[in-house]
mmCIF file of C-alpha atoms in Angstrom:
data_model
loop_
_atom_site.group_PDB
_atom_site.id
_atom_site.type_symbol
_atom_site.label_atom_id
_atom_site.label_comp_id
_atom_site.label_asym_id
_atom_site.label_seq_id
_atom_site.Cartn_x
_atom_site.Cartn_y
_atom_site.Cartn_z
ATOM 1 C CA UNK B 18 0.000 0.000 0.000
ATOM 2 C CA UNK B 19 1.286 3.441 -0.851
ATOM 3 C CA UNK B 20 0.789 4.729 2.714
ATOM 4 C CA UNK B 21 3.126 2.004 4.036
ATOM 5 C CA UNK B 22 6.331 3.761 3.030
ATOM 6 C CA UNK B 23 9.250 3.487 5.413
ATOM 7 C CA UNK B 24 9.109 7.226 6.054
ATOM 8 C CA UNK B 25 5.386 7.136 6.924
ATOM 9 C CA UNK B 26 5.753 4.118 9.221
ATOM 10 C CA UNK B 27 8.707 5.587 11.138
ATOM 11 C CA UNK B 28 7.089 9.025 11.308
ATOM 12 C CA UNK B 29 3.955 7.435 12.747
ATOM 13 C CA UNK B 30 5.996 5.689 15.449
ATOM 14 C CA UNK B 31 7.820 8.898 16.363
ATOM 15 C CA UNK B 32 4.856 10.945 17.503
ATOM 16 C CA UNK B 33 2.527 11.041 20.482
ATOM 17 C CA UNK B 34 1.604 8.866 22.224
ATOM 18 C CA UNK B 35 4.543 6.654 21.201
ATOM 19 C CA UNK B 36 7.429 9.124 21.166
ATOM 20 C CA UNK B 37 7.796 12.743 22.301
ATOM 21 C CA UNK B 38 9.892 14.079 19.402
ATOM 22 C CA UNK B 39 8.558 13.996 15.826
ATOM 23 C CA UNK B 40 10.926 12.989 13.051
ATOM 24 C CA UNK B 41 10.652 16.487 11.547
ATOM 25 C CA UNK B 42 12.591 17.784 14.591
ATOM 26 C CA UNK B 43 15.646 15.638 13.834
ATOM 27 C CA UNK B 44 18.677 17.541 12.535
ATOM 28 C CA UNK B 45 19.992 14.631 10.463
ATOM 29 C CA UNK B 46 19.517 14.480 6.705
ATOM 30 C CA UNK B 47 17.611 11.200 6.396
ATOM 31 C CA UNK B 48 16.905 9.484 3.110
ATOM 32 C CA UNK B 49 14.485 6.610 2.762
ATOM 33 C CA UNK B 50 14.724 3.803 0.225
ATOM 34 C CA UNK B 51 11.560 1.741 -0.031
ATOM 35 C CA UNK B 52 11.554 -1.716 -1.602
ATOM 36 C CA UNK B 53 9.126 -4.489 -2.349
ATOM 37 C CA UNK B 54 9.529 -7.798 -0.541
ATOM 38 C CA UNK B 55 11.241 -10.117 -3.002
ATOM 39 C CA UNK B 56 13.770 -7.484 -4.077
ATOM 40 C CA UNK B 57 17.530 -7.937 -3.915
ATOM 41 C CA UNK B 58 19.366 -4.887 -2.611
ATOM 42 C CA UNK B 59 23.035 -3.893 -2.488
ATOM 43 C CA UNK B 60 23.273 -1.372 0.383
ATOM 44 C CA UNK B 61 27.092 -1.178 0.224
ATOM 45 C CA UNK B 62 29.895 -2.702 -1.852
ATOM 46 C CA UNK B 63 30.150 -6.441 -1.252
ATOM 47 C CA UNK B 64 26.882 -6.651 0.697
ATOM 48 C CA UNK B 65 23.864 -8.348 -0.844
ATOM 49 C CA UNK B 66 20.518 -8.163 0.938
ATOM 50 C CA UNK B 67 17.879 -10.559 -0.384
ATOM 51 C CA UNK B 68 14.272 -10.231 0.744
ATOM 52 C CA UNK B 69 11.133 -12.351 0.549
ATOM 53 C CA UNK B 70 7.515 -11.844 1.592
ATOM 54 C CA UNK B 71 6.473 -13.895 4.608
ATOM 55 C CA UNK B 72 3.113 -15.401 5.563
ATOM 56 C CA UNK B 73 1.773 -13.018 8.224
ATOM 57 C CA UNK B 74 -1.656 -11.391 8.582
ATOM 58 C CA UNK B 75 -0.166 -7.869 8.568
ATOM 59 C CA UNK B 76 2.583 -8.660 6.050
ATOM 60 C CA UNK B 77 6.227 -9.185 6.937
ATOM 61 C CA UNK B 78 9.536 -9.510 5.135
ATOM 62 C CA UNK B 79 12.335 -12.048 5.549
ATOM 63 C CA UNK B 80 15.953 -10.992 5.013
ATOM 64 C CA UNK B 81 19.181 -12.676 3.971
ATOM 65 C CA UNK B 82 22.417 -10.711 4.310
ATOM 66 C CA UNK B 83 25.447 -11.980 2.409
ATOM 67 C CA UNK B 84 28.927 -10.598 2.942
ATOM 68 C CA UNK B 85 32.421 -12.042 2.650
ATOM 69 C CA UNK B 86 31.189 -15.500 1.692
ATOM 70 C CA UNK B 87 28.921 -15.737 4.766
ATOM 71 C CA UNK B 88 25.155 -15.453 5.103
ATOM 72 C CA UNK B 89 22.662 -14.818 7.879
ATOM 73 C CA UNK B 90 18.880 -14.915 7.527
ATOM 74 C CA UNK B 91 16.260 -13.209 9.656
ATOM 75 C CA UNK B 92 12.851 -14.841 9.274
ATOM 76 C CA UNK B 93 10.390 -13.322 11.709
ATOM 77 C CA UNK B 94 6.610 -13.111 11.808
ATOM 78 C CA UNK B 95 5.843 -16.010 9.512
ATOM 79 C CA UNK B 96 3.278 -18.768 9.808
ATOM 80 C CA UNK B 97 3.930 -22.108 8.178
ATOM 81 C CA UNK B 98 1.335 -24.423 6.691
ATOM 82 C CA UNK B 99 1.826 -27.865 8.280
ATOM 83 C CA UNK B 100 3.228 -30.348 5.777
ATOM 84 C CA UNK B 101 3.856 -27.666 3.120
ATOM 85 C CA UNK B 102 7.283 -26.044 3.484
ATOM 86 C CA UNK B 103 7.252 -22.395 2.410
ATOM 87 C CA UNK B 104 9.162 -22.273 -0.892
ATOM 88 C CA UNK B 105 9.994 -18.566 -0.439
ATOM 89 C CA UNK B 106 11.598 -19.261 2.946
ATOM 90 C CA UNK B 107 13.441 -22.322 1.629
ATOM 91 C CA UNK B 108 14.878 -20.296 -1.244
ATOM 92 C CA UNK B 109 15.922 -17.467 1.081
ATOM 93 C CA UNK B 110 17.680 -19.696 3.625
ATOM 94 C CA UNK B 111 19.277 -22.137 1.148
ATOM 95 C CA UNK B 112 22.723 -23.120 2.477
ATOM 96 C CA UNK B 113 22.776 -20.154 4.884
ATOM 97 C CA UNK B 114 25.306 -20.091 7.702
ATOM 98 C CA UNK B 115 22.774 -18.856 10.275
ATOM 99 C CA UNK B 116 18.969 -18.809 10.188
ATOM 100 C CA UNK B 117 17.199 -16.780 12.860
ATOM 101 C CA UNK B 118 13.638 -18.122 12.646
ATOM 102 C CA UNK B 119 10.241 -17.331 14.189
ATOM 103 C CA UNK B 120 9.908 -20.170 16.701
ATOM 104 C CA UNK B 121 7.109 -18.768 18.841
ATOM 105 C CA UNK B 122 5.408 -22.105 19.470
ATOM 106 C CA UNK B 123 6.007 -25.822 19.575
ATOM 107 C CA UNK B 124 4.305 -28.129 17.074
ATOM 108 C CA UNK B 125 1.967 -29.249 19.888
ATOM 109 C CA UNK B 126 0.937 -25.653 20.687
ATOM 110 C CA UNK B 127 0.655 -24.492 17.079
ATOM 111 C CA UNK B 128 -2.950 -25.591 16.314
ATOM 112 C CA UNK B 129 -4.266 -23.304 19.084
ATOM 113 C CA UNK B 130 -2.649 -20.299 17.396
ATOM 114 C CA UNK B 131 -3.326 -20.943 13.712
ATOM 115 C CA UNK B 132 -3.843 -17.626 11.957
ATOM 116 C CA UNK B 133 -1.726 -15.608 14.393
ATOM 117 C CA UNK B 134 1.193 -15.416 11.952
ATOM 118 C CA UNK B 135 3.886 -17.358 13.809
ATOM 119 C CA UNK B 136 5.679 -20.684 13.488
ATOM 120 C CA UNK B 137 7.402 -23.391 15.533
ATOM 121 C CA UNK B 138 10.967 -24.340 16.328
ATOM 122 C CA UNK B 139 10.334 -27.765 14.796
ATOM 123 C CA UNK B 140 9.307 -26.151 11.486
ATOM 124 C CA UNK B 141 12.452 -24.032 11.663
ATOM 125 C CA UNK B 142 14.510 -27.203 12.062
ATOM 126 C CA UNK B 143 12.684 -28.907 9.182
ATOM 127 C CA UNK B 144 13.231 -25.900 6.908
ATOM 128 C CA UNK B 145 16.917 -25.646 7.824
ATOM 129 C CA UNK B 146 17.431 -29.337 7.115
ATOM 130 C CA UNK B 147 15.629 -29.130 3.757
ATOM 131 C CA UNK B 148 17.580 -25.996 2.783
ATOM 132 C CA UNK B 149 20.908 -27.364 4.073
ATOM 133 C CA UNK B 150 21.297 -24.328 6.322
ATOM 134 C CA UNK B 151 24.003 -24.750 8.969
ATOM 135 C CA UNK B 152 22.587 -23.274 12.190
ATOM 136 C CA UNK B 153 19.064 -22.568 13.434
ATOM 137 C CA UNK B 154 18.695 -19.796 15.993
ATOM 138 C CA UNK B 155 15.392 -20.132 17.834
ATOM 139 C CA UNK B 156 13.864 -16.730 18.554
ATOM 140 C CA UNK B 157 10.562 -14.802 18.814
ATOM 141 C CA UNK B 158 9.711 -16.731 21.955
ATOM 142 C CA UNK B 159 6.172 -17.100 23.263
ATOM 143 C CA UNK B 160 6.016 -14.823 26.327
ATOM 144 C CA UNK B 161 4.283 -17.686 28.150
ATOM 145 C CA UNK B 162 7.438 -19.803 27.882
ATOM 146 C CA UNK B 163 9.589 -19.377 30.976
ATOM 147 C CA UNK B 164 13.312 -20.106 31.203
ATOM 148 C CA UNK B 165 12.693 -23.773 32.026
ATOM 149 C CA UNK B 166 10.485 -24.164 28.937
ATOM 150 C CA UNK B 167 13.133 -22.498 26.774
ATOM 151 C CA UNK B 168 15.784 -24.829 28.205
ATOM 152 C CA UNK B 169 13.595 -27.834 27.286
ATOM 153 C CA UNK B 170 13.078 -26.445 23.774
ATOM 154 C CA UNK B 171 16.818 -25.856 23.413
ATOM 155 C CA UNK B 172 17.646 -29.410 24.486
ATOM 156 C CA UNK B 173 15.044 -30.921 22.150
ATOM 157 C CA UNK B 174 16.216 -28.726 19.262
ATOM 158 C CA UNK B 175 19.849 -29.724 19.805
ATOM 159 C CA UNK B 176 18.827 -33.388 19.431
ATOM 160 C CA UNK B 177 16.676 -32.798 16.349
ATOM 161 C CA UNK B 178 18.976 -30.257 14.710
ATOM 162 C CA UNK B 179 22.538 -30.339 16.103
ATOM 163 C CA UNK B 180 24.057 -26.871 16.355
ATOM 164 C CA UNK B 181 20.706 -25.203 16.995
ATOM 165 C CA UNK B 182 20.638 -22.610 19.723
ATOM 166 C CA UNK B 183 18.041 -20.607 21.612
ATOM 167 C CA UNK B 184 18.485 -16.854 21.241
ATOM 168 C CA UNK B 185 19.174 -15.109 24.528
ATOM 169 C CA UNK B 186 19.414 -11.490 25.551
ATOM 170 C CA UNK B 187 22.834 -10.109 24.662
ATOM 171 C CA UNK B 188 23.691 -12.972 22.299
ATOM 172 C CA UNK B 189 26.174 -12.141 19.557
ATOM 173 C CA UNK B 190 26.161 -14.209 16.373
#
């Protein structure tokens, strides 16, 4: 939608009641570069940023950053269809070094939240295996999952997909 430009979205977030200083008060010269999900961008020499639309009720975009022969993917706010791997996600994460994936729920919890726009750590593991991605990073945790639940998820993920890790505050990848 034309009103969903980056400038309009950020300007809307930087005004009352969300923020006390409107973007028009900033002294910086800011330029905005909109894109359509599915585009490939080159923000700086040697950096390739691939994008893909994700399955979310309010739209979302997945990202793959490639630099120096390495790649990291950020796949948030996406809902999978059980038994039907998302081809756009598979293409984006193919042979990636790191995949940070929306793992809000477990497969057992997922049916209760169908339509909410989120996925499971097990689907993340299945996608990474199918795409031959090297490491799954489990993130976008359900706020109802306490530390003990996250530890159980991490242990189960490590068995199913060796090298998987649960994202934690302050983690550096």
